[in-house]
Amino acid sequence: MNKTTEAKKEFVTKLFSNRQLFEREILQIESENDRAEIMKFLAVSLVRDTLKEELNFLCMKNFSDFTFVPIKNIIFKEIAHEWLIYALDVLHYERENALQELQEKKRVRLILSIINDYFQKYKHYFFEEIADTLIELISKMQHSKANTALIGELMSSDLMKNEKLISVDDFQELWKRIRVADSVRVADIHRIEMKIDEIRALLDEKELDIEKKESLLKSLKEYQSKVDKMMHAKLDKFDRTLKNIKSAMSVSMADMSAQIN
């Protein structure tokens, strides 16, 4: 996009005045599905990496560190970074000038409005990812008496107070439900792997017509895909109680996150 200085100025003004244009040009967003995919990606990135000490139970040191406050600031920085790349690569701005374009309050408000809307619609991705880290943490514990101070604080916190959905009374019960879910997943994977072995045995037969071989290869591929998906599936897929606990935590986190709306 080769623009004169005046044309670029007019275009940038339009860019920061038209949300749809800004989303399309800067964020490469053209549909609701695109927005969902971006927020899903950010949920994983922030919980698993950028804000892991605040949102990831696998990395959190103290429950008092748990907070949603930094989320919107991080997303703002991500969008600002996308603008910077666009300004440098497409509009051929100098870095200092590109950063200066973001100083106007009206432009900051546009970005904040995008962030607020996105978070309101897709914050459940963050909550589900956070809940998954708790389940993963407990699944690594070898016995029900291995709970830590962090777990103790969590179990007595507002995150676990939704009695309508949470049907476990203490950590020991929660640990048992997670172990049961893990056992179910392992058993399901084992059954599919036995089927894969059966298909491979059939494929080793010498007298096998092309049509039968193609059918077996197709089935083999499907079963291998099932195993892969199951190995990466969340444990709440295998236990209704865990699914309810995860939903309850999401509801509680939605209430807690009101502080940053």
XYZ file of C-alpha atoms in Angstrom:
261
model
C 0.000 0.000 0.000
C 1.960 2.996 -1.327
C 0.358 6.113 0.098
C 1.439 9.732 0.170
C 1.842 11.363 3.572
C -1.508 13.161 3.345
C -3.325 10.106 2.046
C -1.844 7.999 4.835
C -2.958 10.524 7.422
C -6.518 10.465 6.076
C -6.511 6.681 5.932
C -5.247 6.306 9.513
C -7.911 8.749 10.719
C -10.537 6.656 8.976
C -8.960 3.470 10.316
C -9.310 4.603 13.923
C -12.815 5.951 13.342
C -14.289 2.827 11.788
C -14.226 -0.214 14.038
C -15.066 -2.676 11.267
C -12.226 -1.332 9.110
C -9.813 -1.436 12.066
C -10.719 -5.045 12.830
C -10.347 -6.095 9.207
C -7.096 -4.266 8.476
C -5.245 -4.562 11.789
C -6.623 -7.744 13.358
C -7.556 -9.631 10.179
C -11.064 -10.142 11.558
C -14.078 -10.399 9.278
C -16.483 -12.625 11.193
C -17.656 -13.594 14.662
C -15.845 -16.874 14.204
C -12.590 -14.943 13.688
C -13.173 -13.051 16.939
C -13.837 -16.268 18.826
C -10.704 -17.903 17.432
C -8.515 -14.963 18.434
C -9.899 -14.899 21.974
C -9.530 -18.659 22.285
C -5.894 -18.331 21.247
C -5.318 -15.455 23.682
C -6.953 -17.404 26.513
C -4.476 -20.246 26.074
C -1.526 -17.883 25.585
C -2.257 -15.706 28.621
C -3.223 -18.504 31.020
C -0.443 -20.858 29.967
C 2.330 -18.307 29.508
C 2.030 -14.526 29.846
C -0.063 -14.518 33.049
C 0.699 -18.025 34.276
C 1.648 -16.867 37.784
C -1.691 -15.063 38.146
C -4.084 -17.424 36.331
C -2.481 -20.850 35.982
C -2.804 -23.132 39.014
C 0.118 -25.195 37.752
C 2.379 -22.154 38.147
C 0.650 -20.051 40.805
C 2.509 -19.744 44.116
C -0.237 -18.219 46.273
C -3.985 -18.006 45.741
C -3.778 -14.316 46.675
C -1.941 -13.826 43.344
C -5.046 -14.913 41.422
C -6.391 -11.917 39.494
C -8.041 -11.003 36.188
C -6.920 -7.369 36.307
C -3.940 -7.645 33.894
C -5.903 -9.394 31.132
C -7.212 -6.325 29.336
C -3.870 -4.536 29.573
C -2.167 -7.494 27.937
C -4.775 -7.658 25.164
C -4.358 -3.904 24.616
C -0.611 -4.441 24.175
C -1.296 -7.264 21.712
C -3.555 -5.047 19.597
C -1.085 -2.148 19.813
C 1.613 -4.531 18.598
C -0.557 -5.572 15.632
C -1.045 -1.894 14.782
C 2.701 -1.322 14.969
C 3.422 -4.189 12.581
C 0.761 -2.916 10.171
C 2.022 0.662 10.354
C 5.617 -0.377 9.696
C 5.034 -3.045 7.055
C 1.986 -1.722 5.193
C 1.969 2.039 5.737
C 5.768 2.317 5.913
C 5.730 4.468 9.049
C 8.764 5.174 11.170
C 8.422 3.304 14.481
C 8.233 6.510 16.540
C 5.517 7.967 14.317
C 3.530 4.719 14.422
C 3.582 4.750 18.221
C 2.596 8.403 18.251
C -0.570 7.614 16.311
C -1.777 5.600 19.323
C -1.545 8.501 21.747
C -4.885 10.107 20.893
C -7.519 9.326 23.533
C -10.192 8.670 20.909
C -8.062 5.947 19.369
C -7.323 4.401 22.735
C -11.074 4.357 23.422
C -11.696 2.501 20.152
C -9.254 -0.238 21.097
C -10.653 -0.437 24.620
C -14.195 -0.771 23.277
C -13.068 -3.689 21.106
C -11.368 -5.336 24.075
C -14.372 -4.854 26.353
C -16.764 -6.355 23.812
C -14.492 -9.283 23.017
C -13.874 -10.085 26.673
C -17.556 -9.853 27.537
C -18.466 -12.329 24.801
C -15.543 -14.720 25.099
C -14.276 -14.532 28.660
C -15.534 -18.074 29.203
C -12.512 -19.288 27.213
C -10.250 -17.823 29.896
C -12.297 -19.314 32.727
C -12.366 -22.778 31.171
C -8.611 -22.697 30.573
C -8.008 -21.660 34.182
C -10.259 -24.432 35.483
C -8.396 -26.921 33.281
C -5.087 -25.983 34.933
C -6.587 -26.791 38.339
C -7.771 -30.202 37.148
C -4.361 -30.848 35.584
C -2.605 -29.863 38.814
C -4.685 -32.222 40.930
C -4.384 -35.035 38.372
C -0.604 -34.946 38.923
C -0.984 -35.536 42.665
C -0.339 -39.155 43.578
C -2.703 -39.276 46.548
C -5.515 -37.259 48.134
C -3.348 -36.059 51.013
C -0.891 -34.304 48.708
C -2.893 -31.072 48.643
C -0.972 -27.845 49.206
C -1.697 -24.534 50.896
C -2.714 -23.209 47.482
C -5.305 -25.973 47.113
C -6.530 -25.385 50.649
C -7.096 -21.681 49.971
C -8.793 -22.486 46.683
C -11.218 -25.015 48.177
C -12.431 -22.449 50.715
C -12.556 -19.580 48.203
C -15.457 -18.094 46.259
C -14.368 -20.124 43.245
C -15.721 -23.291 44.825
C -18.829 -21.916 46.532
C -21.474 -22.685 43.905
C -23.377 -25.407 45.772
C -25.909 -25.874 42.943
C -23.230 -27.258 40.616
C -20.387 -28.386 42.855
C -21.281 -31.714 44.415
C -17.955 -32.462 46.136
C -17.479 -31.480 49.764
C -13.695 -31.477 50.019
C -10.418 -31.916 48.188
C -10.361 -35.679 48.711
C -13.638 -36.052 46.808
C -12.437 -33.793 44.031
C -9.177 -35.741 43.757
C -11.133 -39.015 43.497
C -13.392 -37.650 40.731
C -10.340 -36.567 38.748
C -8.687 -39.970 39.185
C -11.877 -41.693 38.040
C -12.075 -39.451 34.948
C -8.442 -40.183 34.134
C -9.078 -43.932 34.498
C -12.059 -43.729 32.152
C -9.978 -41.898 29.563
C -7.146 -44.455 29.812
C -9.636 -47.317 29.444
C -11.273 -45.690 26.410
C -7.885 -45.152 24.770
C -6.916 -48.757 25.488
C -10.094 -50.064 23.813
C -9.407 -48.035 20.682
C -5.747 -49.110 20.620
C -6.886 -52.757 20.747
C -9.070 -52.066 17.704
C -6.073 -50.495 15.944
C -4.020 -53.637 16.663
C -6.805 -55.775 15.172
C -6.855 -53.674 11.983
C -3.070 -53.835 11.650
C -3.216 -57.590 12.024
C -5.768 -57.774 9.200
C -3.581 -55.531 7.034
C -0.693 -57.974 7.470
C -2.667 -60.737 5.778
C -1.157 -61.678 2.423
C -4.381 -62.263 0.510
C -6.155 -58.942 0.811
C -7.981 -57.275 -2.087
C -7.448 -53.573 -2.795
C -10.960 -52.529 -1.785
C -10.694 -54.278 1.593
C -7.221 -52.830 2.187
C -8.394 -49.299 1.429
C -11.341 -49.745 3.796
C -9.064 -50.985 6.578
C -6.586 -48.145 6.037
C -9.419 -45.637 6.247
C -10.646 -47.195 9.499
C -7.096 -47.247 10.880
C -6.682 -43.559 10.191
C -10.011 -42.775 11.871
C -9.167 -44.779 14.997
C -5.697 -43.220 15.221
C -7.325 -39.794 15.026
C -9.708 -40.789 17.834
C -6.799 -41.843 20.043
C -4.978 -38.586 19.402
C -8.071 -36.530 20.236
C -8.757 -38.559 23.369
C -5.188 -38.206 24.610
C -5.530 -34.426 24.364
C -9.103 -34.254 25.634
C -9.877 -32.482 28.905
C -10.763 -34.723 31.830
C -14.186 -33.118 32.311
C -15.192 -34.839 29.055
C -15.084 -38.121 30.959
C -16.906 -37.205 34.159
C -20.151 -35.272 34.646
C -19.166 -34.106 38.131
C -15.962 -32.532 36.796
C -17.931 -30.863 34.002
C -20.272 -29.357 36.610
C -17.349 -28.203 38.747
C -15.735 -26.577 35.733
C -19.019 -24.815 34.896
C -19.411 -23.678 38.498
C -15.888 -22.263 38.556
C -16.619 -20.387 35.322
C -19.744 -18.849 36.850
C -17.775 -17.804 39.942
C -14.969 -16.354 37.835
C -17.494 -14.392 35.790
C -18.658 -12.757 39.005
C -15.101 -12.104 40.147
C -14.117 -10.634 36.780
C -16.766 -7.929 37.116
C -14.048 -5.793 38.688
C -12.429 -5.275 35.292
C -15.581 -4.756 33.182
